Structures are given as structure tokens and as C-alpha cells.
Amino acid sequence: AQSVTQLDSQVPVFEEAPVELRCNYSSSVSVYLFWYVQYPNQGLQLLLKYLSGSTLVKGINGFEAEFNKSQTSFHLRKPSVHISDTAEYFCAVRMTGGGNKLTFGTGTQLKVEL
Amino acid sequence: ETGVTQSPTHLIKTRGQQVTLRCSSQSGHNTVSWYQQALGQGPQFIFQYYREEENGRGNFPPRFSGLQFPNYSSELNVNALELDDSALYLCASSLVQGQSYGYTFGSGTRLTVV
């Protein structure tokens, strides 16, 4: 079974400052890794995903994440945030060898302030 | 792309009643998954349908059931509603291609059980 831990439930940050949202996972098998964003009263939008290859993954809206197998982490970063980045961010994993479900963390609320 | 459409957007039901939620998959997608997102939590996998058959299920009781139709639209049915069933229900469609397919989420149905 897999599990995902997002230690930070809320992250406040000033506009134009850098931000890192942390994600650690636990799995007995290889996984694919995802970051999703959820704006208020909306569904989930894919930011980026790691399937294989380069451990640094670039996504939409200037976000990137780095897969660290030894640390079992997949932290999300953005060098300069904007007010419009205020949202809930979810890290998720899926087994590579089959299986269909995404296992999500509990989410991190990013609040960008002026 | 047509995206994933869910209906209704909001619903209020009484404990003990039954409810049906609907999802229209993104054009070309042959797989649909359903997730339950309780307030302040990450989405939890309910089940997945592929070619009109359930092919994966999370830790949900049998009163949660589903259907997938030949046009790949889907329904989630919940019988004997309980207060804890109050949540945002998300539908996600995908196209199975090898082991690395992506998911497109709908905006969800907000179910309130009173």
C-alpha cells in the first residue's frame, strides 16, 4: 500500500517570494508522482507529474518539482509566487506496475499575501 | 477537448435516502474513476470502471456502486445515505495507454446529507 504525507497544512507567503510545498511518500513498489492544484469550488488540475527520466520536472504556471528517491520526496517549488497561486495543492502517487488509483495527501493550503 | 462534466453541482439529501451522481468523460477517454473528498481532506479513491466493468475499488462499502455506459459516461450511486457521506465527489476520466496515462478531473458534485 502507498501513503502520502504533506506535513504543512498551510503555507503563508508574500507575493514574489519563493515557496516550497513538501511531499513525502511511502510505497513498497515504484510509483508515479503527481501534483494537483484545486481552486475554491473547483476540481483538480494537474500541475506536473513524474513518470521516469529526469528527476526535475517542470509543470504549468512556473511550478517545478524534484523527485528524490532516497528521501522518498517530491517537493513542489516556485521561485516567485503570485496572488493567483492561492489555492489547495495535493500531492498524489500511483503504482507503476498496474493498479489504477491515485493516493492523495491531505493537501497544503498556499496563501499568497501582498 | 470537451473536458469532464459532472451533474448536479450541488445536492442536498436526507439521511437514509439514495442519490445518483453523473459524469460525462472527456472525449476519447475509456476509463472513469470516482473519488470522495471530505472537507479538509484529500480525495479518496472509491472505484474505477473500464469498458463498463469495475476494475478497482477502494475502501468503501457496497452501498457505493457505479455504472459506466457504452459512451463512457458514468454514474455513482449511494444508497442509505449517512451524514458522513457529505463530501465533494469527483469524477476523473483517463485513457489507458500502457502504464502512464493522465487523469482529467471534473469540478465535482457537492453532496450534503442532513
mmCIF file with all atom_site columns, C-alpha atoms in Angstrom:
data_model
loop_
_atom_site.group_PDB
_atom_site.id
_atom_site.type_symbol
_atom_site.label_atom_id
_atom_site.label_alt_id
_atom_site.label_comp_id
_atom_site.label_asym_id
_atom_site.label_entity_id
_atom_site.label_seq_id
_atom_site.pdbx_PDB_ins_code
_atom_site.Cartn_x
_atom_site.Cartn_y
_atom_site.Cartn_z
_atom_site.occupancy
_atom_site.B_iso_or_equiv
_atom_site.pdbx_formal_charge
_atom_site.auth_seq_id
_atom_site.auth_comp_id
_atom_site.auth_asym_id
_atom_site.auth_atom_id
_atom_site.pdbx_PDB_model_num
ATOM 1   C CA . ALA A 1 1   ? 0.000   0.000  0.000   1.00 0.00 ? 1   ALA A CA 1
ATOM 2   C CA . GLN A 1 2   ? 1.077   3.565  -0.608  1.00 0.00 ? 2   GLN A CA 1
ATOM 3   C CA . SER A 1 3   ? 0.698   6.664  1.528   1.00 0.00 ? 3   SER A CA 1
ATOM 4   C CA . VAL A 1 4   ? 1.433   10.351 1.030   1.00 0.00 ? 4   VAL A CA 1
ATOM 5   C CA . THR A 1 5   ? 2.341   12.857 3.709   1.00 0.00 ? 5   THR A CA 1
ATOM 6   C CA . GLN A 1 6   ? 2.037   16.588 3.283   1.00 0.00 ? 6   GLN A CA 1
ATOM 7   C CA . LEU A 1 7   ? 3.364   17.917 6.555   1.00 0.00 ? 7   LEU A CA 1
ATOM 8   C CA . ASP A 1 8   ? 2.351   21.530 6.020   1.00 0.00 ? 8   ASP A CA 1
ATOM 9   C CA . SER A 1 9   ? -1.396  22.089 6.142   1.00 0.00 ? 9   SER A CA 1
ATOM 10  C CA . GLN A 1 10  ? -0.996  25.816 5.481   1.00 0.00 ? 10  GLN A CA 1
ATOM 11  C CA . VAL A 1 11  ? 1.832   27.839 3.957   1.00 0.00 ? 11  VAL A CA 1
ATOM 12  C CA . PRO A 1 12  ? 1.562   31.644 4.013   1.00 0.00 ? 12  PRO A CA 1
ATOM 13  C CA . VAL A 1 13  ? 3.955   33.529 1.720   1.00 0.00 ? 13  VAL A CA 1
ATOM 14  C CA . PHE A 1 14  ? 4.309   37.043 0.380   1.00 0.00 ? 14  PHE A CA 1
ATOM 15  C CA . GLU A 1 15  ? 3.824   37.761 -3.298  1.00 0.00 ? 15  GLU A CA 1
ATOM 16  C CA . GLU A 1 16  ? 7.018   37.385 -5.401  1.00 0.00 ? 16  GLU A CA 1
ATOM 17  C CA . ALA A 1 17  ? 8.669   35.278 -2.692  1.00 0.00 ? 17  ALA A CA 1
ATOM 18  C CA . PRO A 1 18  ? 9.778   31.686 -3.380  1.00 0.00 ? 18  PRO A CA 1
ATOM 19  C CA . VAL A 1 19  ? 7.804   28.772 -1.978  1.00 0.00 ? 19  VAL A CA 1
ATOM 20  C CA . GLU A 1 20  ? 8.320   25.062 -1.388  1.00 0.00 ? 20  GLU A CA 1
ATOM 21  C CA . LEU A 1 21  ? 5.470   22.665 -0.600  1.00 0.00 ? 21  LEU A CA 1
ATOM 22  C CA . ARG A 1 22  ? 6.674   19.408 0.861   1.00 0.00 ? 22  ARG A CA 1
ATOM 23  C CA . CYS A 1 23  ? 5.534   15.908 -0.083  1.00 0.00 ? 23  CYS A CA 1
ATOM 24  C CA . ASN A 1 24  ? 6.856   12.596 1.191   1.00 0.00 ? 24  ASN A CA 1
ATOM 25  C CA . TYR A 1 25  ? 5.548   9.215  0.174   1.00 0.00 ? 25  TYR A CA 1
ATOM 26  C CA . SER A 1 26  ? 5.764   5.640  1.322   1.00 0.00 ? 26  SER A CA 1
ATOM 27  C CA . SER A 1 27  ? 5.426   2.672  -1.015  1.00 0.00 ? 27  SER A CA 1
ATOM 28  C CA . SER A 1 28  ? 6.752   -0.873 -1.296  1.00 0.00 ? 28  SER A CA 1
ATOM 29  C CA . VAL A 1 29  ? 6.778   -0.578 -5.096  1.00 0.00 ? 29  VAL A CA 1
ATOM 30  C CA . SER A 1 30  ? 7.807   2.033  -7.639  1.00 0.00 ? 30  SER A CA 1
ATOM 31  C CA . VAL A 1 31  ? 5.368   4.899  -8.070  1.00 0.00 ? 31  VAL A CA 1
ATOM 32  C CA . TYR A 1 32  ? 4.469   7.693  -10.380 1.00 0.00 ? 32  TYR A CA 1
ATOM 33  C CA . LEU A 1 33  ? 4.132   11.076 -8.658  1.00 0.00 ? 33  LEU A CA 1
ATOM 34  C CA . PHE A 1 34  ? 1.746   13.945 -9.276  1.00 0.00 ? 34  PHE A CA 1
ATOM 35  C CA . TRP A 1 35  ? 0.952   17.422 -8.030  1.00 0.00 ? 35  TRP A CA 1
ATOM 36  C CA . TYR A 1 36  ? -2.569  18.803 -8.433  1.00 0.00 ? 36  TYR A CA 1
ATOM 37  C CA . VAL A 1 37  ? -3.990  22.245 -7.655  1.00 0.00 ? 37  VAL A CA 1
ATOM 38  C CA . GLN A 1 38  ? -7.556  22.886 -6.515  1.00 0.00 ? 38  GLN A CA 1
ATOM 39  C CA . TYR A 1 39  ? -9.056  26.362 -6.615  1.00 0.00 ? 39  TYR A CA 1
ATOM 40  C CA . PRO A 1 40  ? -12.137 27.084 -4.468  1.00 0.00 ? 40  PRO A CA 1
ATOM 41  C CA . ASN A 1 41  ? -15.245 25.214 -5.617  1.00 0.00 ? 41  ASN A CA 1
ATOM 42  C CA . GLN A 1 42  ? -13.387 23.567 -8.469  1.00 0.00 ? 42  GLN A CA 1
ATOM 43  C CA . GLY A 1 43  ? -11.992 20.152 -9.348  1.00 0.00 ? 43  GLY A CA 1
ATOM 44  C CA . LEU A 1 44  ? -8.342  19.161 -9.549  1.00 0.00 ? 44  LEU A CA 1
ATOM 45  C CA . GLN A 1 45  ? -5.966  20.482 -12.187 1.00 0.00 ? 45  GLN A CA 1
ATOM 46  C CA . LEU A 1 46  ? -2.707  18.681 -12.943 1.00 0.00 ? 46  LEU A CA 1
ATOM 47  C CA . LEU A 1 47  ? 0.373   20.833 -12.297 1.00 0.00 ? 47  LEU A CA 1
ATOM 48  C CA . LEU A 1 48  ? 3.045   18.276 -13.156 1.00 0.00 ? 48  LEU A CA 1
ATOM 49  C CA . LYS A 1 49  ? 3.933   14.597 -12.964 1.00 0.00 ? 49  LYS A CA 1
ATOM 50  C CA . TYR A 1 50  ? 6.994   12.417 -12.631 1.00 0.00 ? 50  TYR A CA 1
ATOM 51  C CA . LEU A 1 51  ? 6.902   9.174  -14.594 1.00 0.00 ? 51  LEU A CA 1
ATOM 52  C CA . SER A 1 52  ? 10.583  8.437  -15.307 1.00 0.00 ? 52  SER A CA 1
ATOM 53  C CA . GLY A 1 53  ? 13.762  10.098 -16.543 1.00 0.00 ? 53  GLY A CA 1
ATOM 54  C CA . SER A 1 54  ? 14.989  13.445 -15.261 1.00 0.00 ? 54  SER A CA 1
ATOM 55  C CA . THR A 1 55  ? 14.219  13.908 -11.588 1.00 0.00 ? 55  THR A CA 1
ATOM 56  C CA . LEU A 1 56  ? 13.483  17.614 -12.077 1.00 0.00 ? 56  LEU A CA 1
ATOM 57  C CA . VAL A 1 57  ? 10.038  18.056 -13.545 1.00 0.00 ? 57  VAL A CA 1
ATOM 58  C CA . LYS A 1 58  ? 8.657   21.331 -14.846 1.00 0.00 ? 58  LYS A CA 1
ATOM 59  C CA . GLY A 1 59  ? 4.945   21.989 -14.891 1.00 0.00 ? 59  GLY A CA 1
ATOM 60  C CA . ILE A 1 60  ? 2.432   24.682 -15.631 1.00 0.00 ? 60  ILE A CA 1
ATOM 61  C CA . ASN A 1 61  ? 2.299   28.155 -14.082 1.00 0.00 ? 61  ASN A CA 1
ATOM 62  C CA . GLY A 1 62  ? 6.030   28.178 -13.358 1.00 0.00 ? 62  GLY A CA 1
ATOM 63  C CA . PHE A 1 63  ? 5.968   25.290 -10.878 1.00 0.00 ? 63  PHE A CA 1
ATOM 64  C CA . GLU A 1 64  ? 8.597   22.553 -10.731 1.00 0.00 ? 64  GLU A CA 1
ATOM 65  C CA . ALA A 1 65  ? 9.215   19.526 -8.540  1.00 0.00 ? 65  ALA A CA 1
ATOM 66  C CA . GLU A 1 66  ? 12.163  17.283 -7.834  1.00 0.00 ? 66  GLU A CA 1
ATOM 67  C CA . PHE A 1 67  ? 11.896  13.549 -7.290  1.00 0.00 ? 67  PHE A CA 1
ATOM 68  C CA . ASN A 1 68  ? 14.304  12.292 -4.636  1.00 0.00 ? 68  ASN A CA 1
ATOM 69  C CA . LYS A 1 69  ? 14.159  8.521  -4.421  1.00 0.00 ? 69  LYS A CA 1
ATOM 70  C CA . SER A 1 70  ? 16.466  8.181  -1.414  1.00 0.00 ? 70  SER A CA 1
ATOM 71  C CA . GLN A 1 71  ? 14.422  10.720 0.561   1.00 0.00 ? 71  GLN A CA 1
ATOM 72  C CA . THR A 1 72  ? 11.119  9.431  -0.906  1.00 0.00 ? 72  THR A CA 1
ATOM 73  C CA . SER A 1 73  ? 10.172  13.028 -1.533  1.00 0.00 ? 73  SER A CA 1
ATOM 74  C CA . PHE A 1 74  ? 8.620   15.053 -4.327  1.00 0.00 ? 74  PHE A CA 1
ATOM 75  C CA . HIS A 1 75  ? 8.640   18.672 -3.175  1.00 0.00 ? 75  HIS A CA 1
ATOM 76  C CA . LEU A 1 76  ? 6.939   21.358 -5.233  1.00 0.00 ? 76  LEU A CA 1
ATOM 77  C CA . ARG A 1 77  ? 8.657   24.707 -5.763  1.00 0.00 ? 77  ARG A CA 1
ATOM 78  C CA . LYS A 1 78  ? 8.061   28.048 -7.404  1.00 0.00 ? 78  LYS A CA 1
ATOM 79  C CA . PRO A 1 79  ? 10.702  30.799 -7.432  1.00 0.00 ? 79  PRO A CA 1
ATOM 80  C CA . SER A 1 80  ? 8.220   33.692 -7.324  1.00 0.00 ? 80  SER A CA 1
ATOM 81  C CA . VAL A 1 81  ? 4.556   33.305 -6.380  1.00 0.00 ? 81  VAL A CA 1
ATOM 82  C CA . HIS A 1 82  ? 1.608   35.400 -7.444  1.00 0.00 ? 82  HIS A CA 1
ATOM 83  C CA . ILE A 1 83  ? -1.669  36.162 -5.711  1.00 0.00 ? 83  ILE A CA 1
ATOM 84  C CA . SER A 1 84  ? -3.400  33.889 -8.207  1.00 0.00 ? 84  SER A CA 1
ATOM 85  C CA . ASP A 1 85  ? -1.414  30.897 -6.868  1.00 0.00 ? 85  ASP A CA 1
ATOM 86  C CA . THR A 1 86  ? -3.545  30.947 -3.716  1.00 0.00 ? 86  THR A CA 1
ATOM 87  C CA . ALA A 1 87  ? -5.154  27.500 -3.718  1.00 0.00 ? 87  ALA A CA 1
ATOM 88  C CA . GLU A 1 88  ? -5.015  23.997 -2.227  1.00 0.00 ? 88  GLU A CA 1
ATOM 89  C CA . TYR A 1 89  ? -2.221  21.785 -3.509  1.00 0.00 ? 89  TYR A CA 1
ATOM 90  C CA . PHE A 1 90  ? -2.325  17.990 -3.427  1.00 0.00 ? 90  PHE A CA 1
ATOM 91  C CA . CYS A 1 91  ? 0.487   15.507 -3.905  1.00 0.00 ? 91  CYS A CA 1
ATOM 92  C CA . ALA A 1 92  ? -0.509  12.057 -5.204  1.00 0.00 ? 92  ALA A CA 1
ATOM 93  C CA . VAL A 1 93  ? 1.096   8.729  -6.093  1.00 0.00 ? 93  VAL A CA 1
ATOM 94  C CA . ARG A 1 94  ? 0.144   5.781  -8.296  1.00 0.00 ? 94  ARG A CA 1
ATOM 95  C CA . MET A 1 95  ? 1.821   2.405  -8.553  1.00 0.00 ? 95  MET A CA 1
ATOM 96  C CA . THR A 1 96  ? 3.830   1.918  -11.753 1.00 0.00 ? 96  THR A CA 1
ATOM 97  C CA . GLY A 1 97  ? 3.192   -1.764 -12.129 1.00 0.00 ? 97  GLY A CA 1
ATOM 98  C CA . GLY A 1 98  ? -0.532  -1.602 -12.509 1.00 0.00 ? 98  GLY A CA 1
ATOM 99  C CA . GLY A 1 99  ? -3.358  -0.625 -10.269 1.00 0.00 ? 99  GLY A CA 1
ATOM 100 C CA . ASN A 1 100 ? -5.482  2.322  -11.055 1.00 0.00 ? 100 ASN A CA 1
ATOM 101 C CA . LYS A 1 101 ? -5.975  4.510  -8.075  1.00 0.00 ? 101 LYS A CA 1
ATOM 102 C CA . LEU A 1 102 ? -4.320  7.736  -7.109  1.00 0.00 ? 102 LEU A CA 1
ATOM 103 C CA . THR A 1 103 ? -3.463  8.048  -3.420  1.00 0.00 ? 103 THR A CA 1
ATOM 104 C CA . PHE A 1 104 ? -3.566  11.660 -2.282  1.00 0.00 ? 104 PHE A CA 1
ATOM 105 C CA . GLY A 1 105 ? -2.073  13.557 0.612   1.00 0.00 ? 105 GLY A CA 1
ATOM 106 C CA . THR A 1 106 ? -4.243  15.744 2.822   1.00 0.00 ? 106 THR A CA 1
ATOM 107 C CA . GLY A 1 107 ? -3.284  18.883 0.937   1.00 0.00 ? 107 GLY A CA 1
ATOM 108 C CA . THR A 1 108 ? -1.435  22.139 1.603   1.00 0.00 ? 108 THR A CA 1
ATOM 109 C CA . GLN A 1 109 ? -3.255  25.459 1.541   1.00 0.00 ? 109 GLN A CA 1
ATOM 110 C CA . LEU A 1 110 ? -0.985  28.046 -0.087  1.00 0.00 ? 110 LEU A CA 1
ATOM 111 C CA . LYS A 1 111 ? -1.977  31.593 0.819   1.00 0.00 ? 111 LYS A CA 1
ATOM 112 C CA . VAL A 1 112 ? -0.179  34.345 -1.057  1.00 0.00 ? 112 VAL A CA 1
ATOM 113 C CA . GLU A 1 113 ? -0.319  37.741 0.607   1.00 0.00 ? 113 GLU A CA 1
ATOM 114 C CA . LEU A 1 114 ? 0.536   41.228 -0.649  1.00 0.00 ? 114 LEU A CA 1
ATOM 115 C CA . GLU B 2 1   ? -11.319 18.576 -25.765 1.00 0.00 ? 1   GLU B CA 1
ATOM 116 C CA . THR B 2 2   ? -14.700 18.552 -24.060 1.00 0.00 ? 2   THR B CA 1
ATOM 117 C CA . GLY B 2 3   ? -13.383 18.022 -20.536 1.00 0.00 ? 3   GLY B CA 1
ATOM 118 C CA . VAL B 2 4   ? -15.173 16.144 -17.763 1.00 0.00 ? 4   VAL B CA 1
ATOM 119 C CA . THR B 2 5   ? -18.670 17.296 -16.846 1.00 0.00 ? 5   THR B CA 1
ATOM 120 C CA . GLN B 2 6   ? -20.407 16.389 -13.604 1.00 0.00 ? 6   GLN B CA 1
ATOM 121 C CA . SER B 2 7   ? -24.017 16.906 -12.583 1.00 0.00 ? 7   SER B CA 1
ATOM 122 C CA . PRO B 2 8   ? -25.547 18.175 -10.454 1.00 0.00 ? 8   PRO B CA 1
ATOM 123 C CA . THR B 2 9   ? -23.078 20.662 -8.974  1.00 0.00 ? 9   THR B CA 1
ATOM 124 C CA . HIS B 2 10  ? -24.793 20.712 -5.590  1.00 0.00 ? 10  HIS B CA 1
ATOM 125 C CA . LEU B 2 11  ? -27.235 18.364 -3.901  1.00 0.00 ? 11  LEU B CA 1
ATOM 126 C CA . ILE B 2 12  ? -28.912 18.122 -0.506  1.00 0.00 ? 12  ILE B CA 1
ATOM 127 C CA . LYS B 2 13  ? -30.301 14.774 0.638   1.00 0.00 ? 13  LYS B CA 1
ATOM 128 C CA . THR B 2 14  ? -31.763 13.380 3.826   1.00 0.00 ? 14  THR B CA 1
ATOM 129 C CA . ARG B 2 15  ? -30.122 10.566 5.776   1.00 0.00 ? 15  ARG B CA 1
ATOM 130 C CA . GLY B 2 16  ? -31.348 7.176  4.516   1.00 0.00 ? 16  GLY B CA 1
ATOM 131 C CA . GLN B 2 17  ? -32.122 8.395  1.010   1.00 0.00 ? 17  GLN B CA 1
ATOM 132 C CA . GLN B 2 18  ? -30.422 7.289  -2.192  1.00 0.00 ? 18  GLN B CA 1
ATOM 133 C CA . VAL B 2 19  ? -28.522 9.526  -4.622  1.00 0.00 ? 19  VAL B CA 1
ATOM 134 C CA . THR B 2 20  ? -27.200 9.262  -8.184  1.00 0.00 ? 20  THR B CA 1
ATOM 135 C CA . LEU B 2 21  ? -24.354 11.435 -9.423  1.00 0.00 ? 21  LEU B CA 1
ATOM 136 C CA . ARG B 2 22  ? -23.460 11.671 -13.098 1.00 0.00 ? 22  ARG B CA 1
ATOM 137 C CA . CYS B 2 23  ? -20.260 12.165 -15.057 1.00 0.00 ? 23  CYS B CA 1
ATOM 138 C CA . SER B 2 24  ? -19.529 12.669 -18.741 1.00 0.00 ? 24  SER B CA 1
ATOM 139 C CA . SER B 2 25  ? -15.982 11.662 -19.574 1.00 0.00 ? 25  SER B CA 1
ATOM 140 C CA . GLN B 2 26  ? -13.572 13.612 -21.712 1.00 0.00 ? 26  GLN B CA 1
ATOM 141 C CA . SER B 2 27  ? -13.869 12.712 -25.383 1.00 0.00 ? 27  SER B CA 1
ATOM 142 C CA . GLY B 2 28  ? -11.739 9.677  -26.243 1.00 0.00 ? 28  GLY B CA 1
ATOM 143 C CA . HIS B 2 29  ? -11.289 8.544  -22.630 1.00 0.00 ? 29  HIS B CA 1
ATOM 144 C CA . ASN B 2 30  ? -12.333 4.965  -21.831 1.00 0.00 ? 30  ASN B CA 1
ATOM 145 C CA . THR B 2 31  ? -11.785 4.812  -18.077 1.00 0.00 ? 31  THR B CA 1
ATOM 146 C CA . VAL B 2 32  ? -13.545 6.644  -15.280 1.00 0.00 ? 32  VAL B CA 1
ATOM 147 C CA . SER B 2 33  ? -12.718 6.842  -11.583 1.00 0.00 ? 33  SER B CA 1
ATOM 148 C CA . TRP B 2 34  ? -14.689 8.289  -8.695  1.00 0.00 ? 34  TRP B CA 1
ATOM 149 C CA . TYR B 2 35  ? -13.220 9.980  -5.621  1.00 0.00 ? 35  TYR B CA 1
ATOM 150 C CA . GLN B 2 36  ? -14.734 11.263 -2.386  1.00 0.00 ? 36  GLN B CA 1
ATOM 151 C CA . GLN B 2 37  ? -13.217 14.412 -0.892  1.00 0.00 ? 37  GLN B CA 1
ATOM 152 C CA . ALA B 2 38  ? -14.385 15.185 2.631   1.00 0.00 ? 38  ALA B CA 1
ATOM 153 C CA . LEU B 2 39  ? -13.952 18.719 3.908   1.00 0.00 ? 39  LEU B CA 1
ATOM 154 C CA . GLY B 2 40  ? -10.305 19.466 4.620   1.00 0.00 ? 40  GLY B CA 1
ATOM 155 C CA . GLN B 2 41  ? -9.106  16.122 3.267   1.00 0.00 ? 41  GLN B CA 1
ATOM 156 C CA . GLY B 2 42  ? -7.532  14.792 0.121   1.00 0.00 ? 42  GLY B CA 1
ATOM 157 C CA . PRO B 2 43  ? -9.621  12.820 -2.364  1.00 0.00 ? 43  PRO B CA 1
ATOM 158 C CA . GLN B 2 44  ? -10.167 9.142  -1.537  1.00 0.00 ? 44  GLN B CA 1
ATOM 159 C CA . PHE B 2 45  ? -10.488 6.549  -4.324  1.00 0.00 ? 45  PHE B CA 1
ATOM 160 C CA . ILE B 2 46  ? -13.923 4.929  -4.471  1.00 0.00 ? 46  ILE B CA 1
ATOM 161 C CA . PHE B 2 47  ? -13.701 2.792  -7.616  1.00 0.00 ? 47  PHE B CA 1
ATOM 162 C CA . GLN B 2 48  ? -12.802 2.731  -11.301 1.00 0.00 ? 48  GLN B CA 1
ATOM 163 C CA . TYR B 2 49  ? -14.632 1.484  -14.393 1.00 0.00 ? 49  TYR B CA 1
ATOM 164 C CA . TYR B 2 50  ? -13.048 0.318  -17.615 1.00 0.00 ? 50  TYR B CA 1
ATOM 165 C CA . ARG B 2 51  ? -15.098 -0.963 -20.541 1.00 0.00 ? 51  ARG B CA 1
ATOM 166 C CA . GLU B 2 52  ? -18.242 -0.901 -18.393 1.00 0.00 ? 52  GLU B CA 1
ATOM 167 C CA . GLU B 2 53  ? -16.816 -3.124 -15.644 1.00 0.00 ? 53  GLU B CA 1
ATOM 168 C CA . GLU B 2 54  ? -15.489 -2.232 -12.208 1.00 0.00 ? 54  GLU B CA 1
ATOM 169 C CA . ASN B 2 55  ? -11.756 -2.965 -12.171 1.00 0.00 ? 55  ASN B CA 1
ATOM 170 C CA . GLY B 2 56  ? -10.588 -1.454 -8.921  1.00 0.00 ? 56  GLY B CA 1
ATOM 171 C CA . ARG B 2 57  ? -12.200 -0.439 -5.644  1.00 0.00 ? 57  ARG B CA 1
ATOM 172 C CA . GLY B 2 58  ? -11.130 1.480  -2.585  1.00 0.00 ? 58  GLY B CA 1
ATOM 173 C CA . ASN B 2 59  ? -12.219 1.009  1.000   1.00 0.00 ? 59  ASN B CA 1
ATOM 174 C CA . PHE B 2 60  ? -15.880 1.899  0.532   1.00 0.00 ? 60  PHE B CA 1
ATOM 175 C CA . PRO B 2 61  ? -18.924 -0.227 1.478   1.00 0.00 ? 61  PRO B CA 1
ATOM 176 C CA . PRO B 2 62  ? -21.156 -1.918 -1.129  1.00 0.00 ? 62  PRO B CA 1
ATOM 177 C CA . ARG B 2 63  ? -23.805 0.788  -0.809  1.00 0.00 ? 63  ARG B CA 1
ATOM 178 C CA . PHE B 2 64  ? -21.450 2.783  -3.063  1.00 0.00 ? 64  PHE B CA 1
ATOM 179 C CA . SER B 2 65  ? -21.979 1.419  -6.576  1.00 0.00 ? 65  SER B CA 1
ATOM 180 C CA . GLY B 2 66  ? -21.465 2.603  -10.092 1.00 0.00 ? 66  GLY B CA 1
ATOM 181 C CA . LEU B 2 67  ? -22.131 2.160  -13.767 1.00 0.00 ? 67  LEU B CA 1
ATOM 182 C CA . GLN B 2 68  ? -20.254 3.001  -16.927 1.00 0.00 ? 68  GLN B CA 1
ATOM 183 C CA . PHE B 2 69  ? -22.180 3.264  -20.172 1.00 0.00 ? 69  PHE B CA 1
ATOM 184 C CA . PRO B 2 70  ? -21.084 2.460  -23.751 1.00 0.00 ? 70  PRO B CA 1
ATOM 185 C CA . ASN B 2 71  ? -20.497 6.162  -24.411 1.00 0.00 ? 71  ASN B CA 1
ATOM 186 C CA . TYR B 2 72  ? -18.124 6.112  -21.371 1.00 0.00 ? 72  TYR B CA 1
ATOM 187 C CA . SER B 2 73  ? -20.360 8.310  -19.244 1.00 0.00 ? 73  SER B CA 1
ATOM 188 C CA . SER B 2 74  ? -20.742 7.110  -15.684 1.00 0.00 ? 74  SER B CA 1
ATOM 189 C CA . GLU B 2 75  ? -22.936 7.152  -12.596 1.00 0.00 ? 75  GLU B CA 1
ATOM 190 C CA . LEU B 2 76  ? -22.126 6.903  -8.901  1.00 0.00 ? 76  LEU B CA 1
ATOM 191 C CA . ASN B 2 77  ? -24.972 5.598  -6.751  1.00 0.00 ? 77  ASN B CA 1
ATOM 192 C CA . VAL B 2 78  ? -25.019 5.787  -2.978  1.00 0.00 ? 78  VAL B CA 1
ATOM 193 C CA . ASN B 2 79  ? -27.745 4.007  -1.017  1.00 0.00 ? 79  ASN B CA 1
ATOM 194 C CA . ALA B 2 80  ? -28.823 4.532  2.591   1.00 0.00 ? 80  ALA B CA 1
ATOM 195 C CA . LEU B 2 81  ? -27.060 7.872  2.861   1.00 0.00 ? 81  LEU B CA 1
ATOM 196 C CA . GLU B 2 82  ? -25.243 8.674  6.099   1.00 0.00 ? 82  GLU B CA 1
ATOM 197 C CA . LEU B 2 83  ? -24.200 12.055 7.453   1.00 0.00 ? 83  LEU B CA 1
ATOM 198 C CA . ASP B 2 84  ? -20.543 11.156 6.826   1.00 0.00 ? 84  ASP B CA 1
ATOM 199 C CA . ASP B 2 85  ? -21.281 10.813 3.113   1.00 0.00 ? 85  ASP B CA 1
ATOM 200 C CA . SER B 2 86  ? -21.367 14.598 2.928   1.00 0.00 ? 86  SER B CA 1
ATOM 201 C CA . ALA B 2 87  ? -18.432 15.455 0.656   1.00 0.00 ? 87  ALA B CA 1
ATOM 202 C CA . LEU B 2 88  ? -17.303 16.638 -2.752  1.00 0.00 ? 88  LEU B CA 1
ATOM 203 C CA . TYR B 2 89  ? -17.495 13.759 -5.238  1.00 0.00 ? 89  TYR B CA 1
ATOM 204 C CA . LEU B 2 90  ? -15.016 13.967 -8.072  1.00 0.00 ? 90  LEU B CA 1
ATOM 205 C CA . CYS B 2 91  ? -15.061 12.089 -11.321 1.00 0.00 ? 91  CYS B CA 1
ATOM 206 C CA . ALA B 2 92  ? -11.842 11.572 -13.279 1.00 0.00 ? 92  ALA B CA 1
ATOM 207 C CA . SER B 2 93  ? -11.565 10.171 -16.777 1.00 0.00 ? 93  SER B CA 1
ATOM 208 C CA . SER B 2 94  ? -8.473  8.773  -18.437 1.00 0.00 ? 94  SER B CA 1
ATOM 209 C CA . LEU B 2 95  ? -7.272  6.909  -21.498 1.00 0.00 ? 95  LEU B CA 1
ATOM 210 C CA . VAL B 2 96  ? -5.428  3.731  -20.704 1.00 0.00 ? 96  VAL B CA 1
ATOM 211 C CA . GLN B 2 97  ? -2.221  3.710  -22.725 1.00 0.00 ? 97  GLN B CA 1
ATOM 212 C CA . GLY B 2 98  ? 0.445   1.464  -21.303 1.00 0.00 ? 98  GLY B CA 1
ATOM 213 C CA . GLN B 2 99  ? 1.242   2.428  -17.760 1.00 0.00 ? 99  GLN B CA 1
ATOM 214 C CA . SER B 2 100 ? 1.475   6.183  -17.935 1.00 0.00 ? 100 SER B CA 1
ATOM 215 C CA . TYR B 2 101 ? -1.883  7.726  -18.530 1.00 0.00 ? 101 TYR B CA 1
ATOM 216 C CA . GLY B 2 102 ? -3.200  11.019 -17.241 1.00 0.00 ? 102 GLY B CA 1
ATOM 217 C CA . TYR B 2 103 ? -6.396  11.888 -15.481 1.00 0.00 ? 103 TYR B CA 1
ATOM 218 C CA . THR B 2 104 ? -8.811  14.739 -16.177 1.00 0.00 ? 104 THR B CA 1
ATOM 219 C CA . PHE B 2 105 ? -10.970 15.714 -13.221 1.00 0.00 ? 105 PHE B CA 1
ATOM 220 C CA . GLY B 2 106 ? -14.402 17.260 -13.261 1.00 0.00 ? 106 GLY B CA 1
ATOM 221 C CA . SER B 2 107 ? -15.422 20.120 -10.973 1.00 0.00 ? 107 SER B CA 1
ATOM 222 C CA . GLY B 2 108 ? -17.289 17.758 -8.684  1.00 0.00 ? 108 GLY B CA 1
ATOM 223 C CA . THR B 2 109 ? -20.696 17.378 -7.072  1.00 0.00 ? 109 THR B CA 1
ATOM 224 C CA . ARG B 2 110 ? -21.063 18.773 -3.562  1.00 0.00 ? 110 ARG B CA 1
ATOM 225 C CA . LEU B 2 111 ? -23.337 16.399 -1.618  1.00 0.00 ? 111 LEU B CA 1
ATOM 226 C CA . THR B 2 112 ? -24.762 17.450 1.715   1.00 0.00 ? 112 THR B CA 1
ATOM 227 C CA . VAL B 2 113 ? -26.603 14.859 3.816   1.00 0.00 ? 113 VAL B CA 1
ATOM 228 C CA . VAL B 2 114 ? -28.840 16.256 6.556   1.00 0.00 ? 114 VAL B CA 1
#
